[in-house]
PDB file of C-alpha atoms in Angstrom:
ATOM      1  CA  MET A  30     204.285   4.921 112.268  1.00  0.00           C
ATOM      2  CA  LYS A  31     202.445   2.631 109.831  1.00  0.00           C
ATOM      3  CA  LEU A  32     205.743   1.041 108.816  1.00  0.00           C
ATOM      4  CA  ALA A  33     206.577   0.259 112.464  1.00  0.00           C
ATOM      5  CA  LEU A  34     203.141  -1.303 112.959  1.00  0.00           C
ATOM      6  CA  LYS A  35     203.556  -3.456 109.832  1.00  0.00           C
ATOM      7  CA  ARG A  36     206.993  -4.608 110.993  1.00  0.00           C
ATOM      8  CA  SER A  37     205.604  -5.518 114.418  1.00  0.00           C
ATOM      9  CA  LEU A  38     202.780  -7.538 112.851  1.00  0.00           C
ATOM     10  CA  VAL A  39     205.164  -9.346 110.491  1.00  0.00           C
ATOM     11  CA  LEU A  40     207.526 -10.120 113.385  1.00  0.00           C
ATOM     12  CA  ALA A  41     204.647 -11.448 115.503  1.00  0.00           C
ATOM     13  CA  LEU A  42     203.496 -13.624 112.595  1.00  0.00           C
ATOM     14  CA  ILE A  43     206.999 -15.036 112.059  1.00  0.00           C
ATOM     15  CA  ILE A  44     207.394 -15.822 115.767  1.00  0.00           C
ATOM     16  CA  GLY A  45     203.957 -17.443 115.864  1.00  0.00           C
ATOM     17  CA  ILE A  46     204.665 -19.668 112.859  1.00  0.00           C
ATOM     18  CA  SER A  47     208.122 -20.631 114.092  1.00  0.00           C
ATOM     19  CA  THR A  48     206.818 -21.752 117.471  1.00  0.00           C
ATOM     20  CA  LEU A  49     204.259 -23.990 115.774  1.00  0.00           C
ATOM     21  CA  SER A  50     206.932 -25.746 113.763  1.00  0.00           C
ATOM     22  CA  PHE A  51     209.000 -26.852 116.791  1.00  0.00           C
ATOM     23  CA  PRO A  52     207.951 -29.905 118.811  1.00  0.00           C
ATOM     24  CA  ARG A  53     206.707 -29.002 122.252  1.00  0.00           C
ATOM     25  CA  ASN A  54     207.583 -32.231 124.009  1.00  0.00           C
ATOM     26  CA  VAL A  55     210.997 -32.649 125.574  1.00  0.00           C
ATOM     27  CA  ILE A  56     212.913 -35.877 125.232  1.00  0.00           C
ATOM     28  CA  ALA A  57     214.118 -37.121 128.605  1.00  0.00           C
ATOM     29  CA  VAL A  58     217.697 -38.338 128.705  1.00  0.00           C
ATOM     30  CA  GLN A  59     218.023 -41.838 130.113  1.00  0.00           C
ATOM     31  CA  PHE A  60     221.162 -42.572 132.092  1.00  0.00           C
ATOM     32  CA  ASP A  61     222.389 -45.929 133.288  1.00  0.00           C
ATOM     33  CA  GLN A  62     224.876 -46.730 136.019  1.00  0.00           C
ATOM     34  CA  LYS A  63     228.112 -48.671 136.269  1.00  0.00           C
ATOM     35  CA  GLU A  64     229.405 -50.356 139.399  1.00  0.00           C
ATOM     36  CA  VAL A  65     232.789 -49.118 140.641  1.00  0.00           C
ATOM     37  CA  ASP A  66     235.400 -50.261 143.159  1.00  0.00           C
ATOM     38  CA  GLN A  67     234.234 -48.557 146.360  1.00  0.00           C
ATOM     39  CA  GLU A  68     237.800 -48.489 147.726  1.00  0.00           C
ATOM     40  CA  ARG A  69     238.829 -46.052 144.962  1.00  0.00           C
ATOM     41  CA  PHE A  70     236.428 -43.357 146.195  1.00  0.00           C
ATOM     42  CA  VAL A  71     235.916 -41.330 149.329  1.00  0.00           C
ATOM     43  CA  ALA A  72     233.056 -38.978 150.179  1.00  0.00           C
ATOM     44  CA  ILE A  73     234.392 -36.159 152.345  1.00  0.00           C
ATOM     45  CA  ALA A  74     232.621 -33.609 154.529  1.00  0.00           C
ATOM     46  CA  VAL A  75     234.777 -30.535 153.898  1.00  0.00           C
ATOM     47  CA  PRO A  76     234.765 -27.756 156.506  1.00  0.00           C
ATOM     48  CA  ARG A  77     233.597 -24.311 155.392  1.00  0.00           C
ATOM     49  CA  ALA A  78     232.892 -21.093 157.274  1.00  0.00           C
ATOM     50  CA  PHE A  79     229.268 -22.140 157.896  1.00  0.00           C
ATOM     51  CA  GLY A  80     229.230 -25.926 158.184  1.00  0.00           C
ATOM     52  CA  HIS A  81     230.475 -28.649 155.862  1.00  0.00           C
ATOM     53  CA  THR A  82     230.086 -29.305 152.158  1.00  0.00           C
ATOM     54  CA  LEU A  83     230.534 -32.479 150.107  1.00  0.00           C
ATOM     55  CA  VAL A  84     233.495 -33.436 147.927  1.00  0.00           C
ATOM     56  CA  VAL A  85     233.950 -36.868 146.350  1.00  0.00           C
ATOM     57  CA  VAL A  86     237.501 -37.913 145.477  1.00  0.00           C
ATOM     58  CA  GLU A  87     238.368 -40.762 143.112  1.00  0.00           C
ATOM     59  CA  GLN A  88     241.734 -42.538 142.932  1.00  0.00           C
ATOM     60  CA  ILE A  89     242.230 -42.792 139.147  1.00  0.00           C
ATOM     61  CA  SER A  90     245.924 -43.753 139.013  1.00  0.00           C
ATOM     62  CA  ASP A  91     248.033 -45.489 141.656  1.00  0.00           C
ATOM     63  CA  SER A  92     251.071 -43.246 141.128  1.00  0.00           C
ATOM     64  CA  ARG A  93     250.287 -41.242 144.305  1.00  0.00           C
ATOM     65  CA  PRO A  94     247.559 -41.557 146.931  1.00  0.00           C
ATOM     66  CA  CYS A  95     244.831 -38.922 146.716  1.00  0.00           C
ATOM     67  CA  TRP A  96     243.906 -39.056 150.410  1.00  0.00           C
ATOM     68  CA  SER A  97     244.769 -40.752 153.683  1.00  0.00           C
ATOM     69  CA  GLU A  98     242.518 -41.689 156.592  1.00  0.00           C
ATOM     70  CA  SER A  99     243.065 -41.801 160.337  1.00  0.00           C
ATOM     71  CA  GLY A 100     240.995 -42.569 163.411  1.00  0.00           C
ATOM     72  CA  ASN A 101     237.350 -43.491 163.567  1.00  0.00           C
ATOM     73  CA  GLN A 102     234.091 -41.995 164.790  1.00  0.00           C
ATOM     74  CA  PRO A 103     234.804 -39.813 162.892  1.00  0.00           C
ATOM     75  CA  THR A 104     237.377 -41.005 160.388  1.00  0.00           C
ATOM     76  CA  LEU A 105     239.518 -37.979 159.539  1.00  0.00           C
ATOM     77  CA  VAL A 106     240.616 -37.497 155.931  1.00  0.00           C
ATOM     78  CA  ASP A 107     243.802 -35.806 154.790  1.00  0.00           C
ATOM     79  CA  PRO A 108     243.114 -34.656 151.194  1.00  0.00           C
ATOM     80  CA  LEU A 109     246.622 -35.300 149.849  1.00  0.00           C
ATOM     81  CA  LEU A 110     245.596 -34.210 146.341  1.00  0.00           C
ATOM     82  CA  LEU A 111     245.765 -30.605 147.581  1.00  0.00           C
ATOM     83  CA  ASN A 112     249.563 -30.937 147.774  1.00  0.00           C
ATOM     84  CA  PHE A 113     250.366 -31.848 144.148  1.00  0.00           C
ATOM     85  CA  ASP A 114     249.120 -31.597 140.572  1.00  0.00           C
ATOM     86  CA  PHE A 115     246.540 -34.378 140.690  1.00  0.00           C
ATOM     87  CA  THR A 116     245.697 -34.301 136.970  1.00  0.00           C
ATOM     88  CA  GLY A 117     245.255 -37.881 135.760  1.00  0.00           C
ATOM     89  CA  ILE A 118     245.845 -39.215 139.263  1.00  0.00           C
ATOM     90  CA  CYS A 119     242.782 -38.092 141.227  1.00  0.00           C
ATOM     91  CA  GLY A 120     239.271 -37.162 140.250  1.00  0.00           C
ATOM     92  CA  ARG A 121     237.309 -34.634 142.276  1.00  0.00           C
ATOM     93  CA  ALA A 122     233.577 -33.868 142.284  1.00  0.00           C
ATOM     94  CA  THR A 123     232.674 -30.716 144.195  1.00  0.00           C
ATOM     95  CA  ASP A 124     229.028 -29.988 143.362  1.00  0.00           C
ATOM     96  CA  SER A 125     225.863 -31.270 141.677  1.00  0.00           C
ATOM     97  CA  ASN A 126     227.604 -31.247 138.289  1.00  0.00           C
ATOM     98  CA  GLY A 127     229.833 -34.025 139.605  1.00  0.00           C
ATOM     99  CA  TYR A 128     227.505 -36.075 141.796  1.00  0.00           C
ATOM    100  CA  SER A 129     223.830 -36.801 142.420  1.00  0.00           C
ATOM    101  CA  VAL A 130     221.417 -39.389 143.814  1.00  0.00           C
ATOM    102  CA  ARG A 131     220.117 -42.489 142.009  1.00  0.00           C
ATOM    103  CA  MET A 132     217.466 -44.731 143.554  1.00  0.00           C
ATOM    104  CA  ALA A 133     215.871 -47.876 142.102  1.00  0.00           C
ATOM    105  CA  GLY A 134     217.432 -47.168 138.703  1.00  0.00           C
ATOM    106  CA  THR A 135     216.110 -43.589 138.562  1.00  0.00           C
ATOM    107  CA  ASP A 136     218.357 -40.536 138.352  1.00  0.00           C
ATOM    108  CA  LEU A 137     217.138 -38.047 140.971  1.00  0.00           C
ATOM    109  CA  ALA A 138     219.525 -35.226 140.010  1.00  0.00           C
ATOM    110  CA  LEU A 139     216.675 -32.857 139.155  1.00  0.00           C
ATOM    111  CA  SER A 140     214.330 -33.815 141.987  1.00  0.00           C
ATOM    112  CA  HIS A 141     216.684 -34.122 144.976  1.00  0.00           C
ATOM    113  CA  ALA A 142     219.593 -32.028 146.238  1.00  0.00           C
ATOM    114  CA  LEU A 143     222.478 -33.444 148.254  1.00  0.00           C
ATOM    115  CA  SER A 144     223.622 -31.539 151.316  1.00  0.00           C
ATOM    116  CA  VAL A 145     225.796 -32.041 154.367  1.00  0.00           C
ATOM    117  CA  GLN A 146     224.120 -31.239 157.672  1.00  0.00           C
ATOM    118  CA  SER A 147     225.904 -30.924 160.986  1.00  0.00           C
ATOM    119  CA  THR A 148     224.538 -31.858 164.371  1.00  0.00           C
ATOM    120  CA  PRO A 149     226.419 -31.480 167.670  1.00  0.00           C
ATOM    121  CA  ASN A 150     227.477 -35.149 167.462  1.00  0.00           C
ATOM    122  CA  ASP A 151     227.520 -36.023 163.756  1.00  0.00           C
ATOM    123  CA  ILE A 152     227.839 -34.873 160.156  1.00  0.00           C
ATOM    124  CA  VAL A 153     225.125 -36.308 157.917  1.00  0.00           C
ATOM    125  CA  LEU A 154     224.842 -36.525 154.109  1.00  0.00           C
ATOM    126  CA  VAL A 155     221.210 -36.234 153.014  1.00  0.00           C
ATOM    127  CA  ALA A 156     219.146 -35.924 149.853  1.00  0.00           C
ATOM    128  CA  GLN A 157     216.307 -33.434 150.129  1.00  0.00           C
ATOM    129  CA  SER A 158     213.352 -33.241 147.755  1.00  0.00           C
ATOM    130  CA  ARG A 159     213.360 -30.005 145.758  1.00  0.00           C
ATOM    131  CA  ALA A 160     209.609 -30.223 145.122  1.00  0.00           C
ATOM    132  CA  ASN A 161     208.541 -30.980 148.687  1.00  0.00           C
ATOM    133  CA  VAL A 162     210.819 -29.223 151.151  1.00  0.00           C
ATOM    134  CA  THR A 163     208.763 -30.569 154.065  1.00  0.00           C
ATOM    135  CA  ALA A 164     209.464 -34.180 153.045  1.00  0.00           C
ATOM    136  CA  PRO A 165     211.897 -35.892 155.402  1.00  0.00           C
ATOM    137  CA  PRO A 166     215.431 -36.011 154.044  1.00  0.00           C
ATOM    138  CA  ILE A 167     216.863 -39.295 152.813  1.00  0.00           C
ATOM    139  CA  ILE A 168     219.907 -40.145 154.922  1.00  0.00           C
ATOM    140  CA  ILE A 169     222.703 -41.424 152.684  1.00  0.00           C
ATOM    141  CA  GLY A 170     225.705 -41.420 155.005  1.00  0.00           C
ATOM    142  CA  ARG A 171     227.285 -39.966 158.120  1.00  0.00           C
ATOM    143  CA  SER A 172     230.633 -39.371 159.791  1.00  0.00           C
ATOM    144  CA  TYR A 173     229.749 -41.084 163.120  1.00  0.00           C
ATOM    145  CA  GLY A 174     231.157 -38.178 165.106  1.00  0.00           C
ATOM    146  CA  PHE A 175     231.679 -34.450 164.727  1.00  0.00           C
ATOM    147  CA  THR A 176     234.837 -32.629 163.699  1.00  0.00           C
ATOM    148  CA  ASN A 177     235.698 -29.211 162.344  1.00  0.00           C
ATOM    149  CA  GLY A 178     238.110 -30.947 159.969  1.00  0.00           C
ATOM    150  CA  PHE A 179     237.784 -33.152 156.895  1.00  0.00           C
ATOM    151  CA  ALA A 180     235.623 -36.184 157.742  1.00  0.00           C
ATOM    152  CA  LYS A 181     234.881 -39.361 155.825  1.00  0.00           C
ATOM    153  CA  ILE A 182     231.203 -39.898 155.056  1.00  0.00           C
ATOM    154  CA  ILE A 183     230.421 -43.576 155.643  1.00  0.00           C
ATOM    155  CA  LEU A 184     227.483 -44.636 153.518  1.00  0.00           C
ATOM    156  CA  GLU A 185     224.416 -46.124 155.173  1.00  0.00           C
ATOM    157  CA  PRO A 186     223.644 -49.813 154.512  1.00  0.00           C
ATOM    158  CA  GLY A 187     222.236 -50.270 151.011  1.00  0.00           C
ATOM    159  CA  TRP A 188     224.073 -47.233 149.577  1.00  0.00           C
ATOM    160  CA  ARG A 189     227.104 -47.299 147.293  1.00  0.00           C
ATOM    161  CA  LEU A 190     228.838 -45.149 144.700  1.00  0.00           C
ATOM    162  CA  THR A 191     228.386 -45.811 140.969  1.00  0.00           C
ATOM    163  CA  LYS A 192     229.240 -43.908 137.784  1.00  0.00           C
ATOM    164  CA  ARG A 193     226.756 -42.406 135.329  1.00  0.00           C
ATOM    165  CA  VAL A 194     226.585 -44.060 131.897  1.00  0.00           C
ATOM    166  CA  TYR A 195     225.125 -42.495 128.751  1.00  0.00           C
ATOM    167  CA  GLN A 196     224.654 -44.589 125.603  1.00  0.00           C
ATOM    168  CA  GLY A 197     227.221 -47.116 126.828  1.00  0.00           C
ATOM    169  CA  LYS A 198     229.864 -44.510 127.701  1.00  0.00           C
ATOM    170  CA  THR A 199     230.957 -44.155 131.341  1.00  0.00           C
ATOM    171  CA  LEU A 200     230.938 -40.521 132.417  1.00  0.00           C
ATOM    172  CA  GLY A 201     232.745 -38.822 135.283  1.00  0.00           C
ATOM    173  CA  HIS A 202     229.505 -38.094 137.151  1.00  0.00           C
ATOM    174  CA  ILE A 203     229.179 -40.050 140.409  1.00  0.00           C
ATOM    175  CA  TYR A 204     225.934 -41.391 141.809  1.00  0.00           C
ATOM    176  CA  PHE A 205     225.108 -42.061 145.424  1.00  0.00           C
ATOM    177  CA  THR A 206     223.126 -45.187 144.577  1.00  0.00           C
ATOM    178  CA  SER A 207     220.498 -47.266 146.339  1.00  0.00           C
ATOM    179  CA  ASP A 208     218.407 -50.038 144.843  1.00  0.00           C
ATOM    180  CA  SER A 209     215.481 -49.000 147.053  1.00  0.00           C
ATOM    181  CA  PRO A 210     212.877 -46.624 145.601  1.00  0.00           C
ATOM    182  CA  ALA A 211     212.651 -43.034 146.815  1.00  0.00           C
ATOM    183  CA  LEU A 212     209.962 -42.520 149.421  1.00  0.00           C
TER     184      LEU A 212
END
């Protein structure tokens, strides 16, 4: 019993000392952005059982097209990359690991979540504050019409796609970018 108590005290002392020796402040990672050719990307509202979700496709190589478009209001997208091995030809971002929001030079990946919301007449891409769920969503783009199929998200004026850059290296992560500050 005494041995167990001594071991517990020694363990508590070791843990206490070790926590004092580590810095408590966290270093924030600073990302930059790189402009990209907007024609080589498409943001798609993808139908699911309960609404739409977002997928961003990038045309990396010109050996085969990754998607085709038809119509307008809404523009329908045929995701051609589903029909072949798109490795090295097409890039695909399917969740917050692959895309996020950047406003006025600030990465909002941790503070805002992207989502696709359907209305009876439209499909809208929005960024919603994680900290303040009652804050109005930031409208980033829309389909300009409703469909149960794959729809192109047309970005609102002032929005564009860029790539994340870390220490001069361009990463695969895609930003929905605006030069305006978040409200």
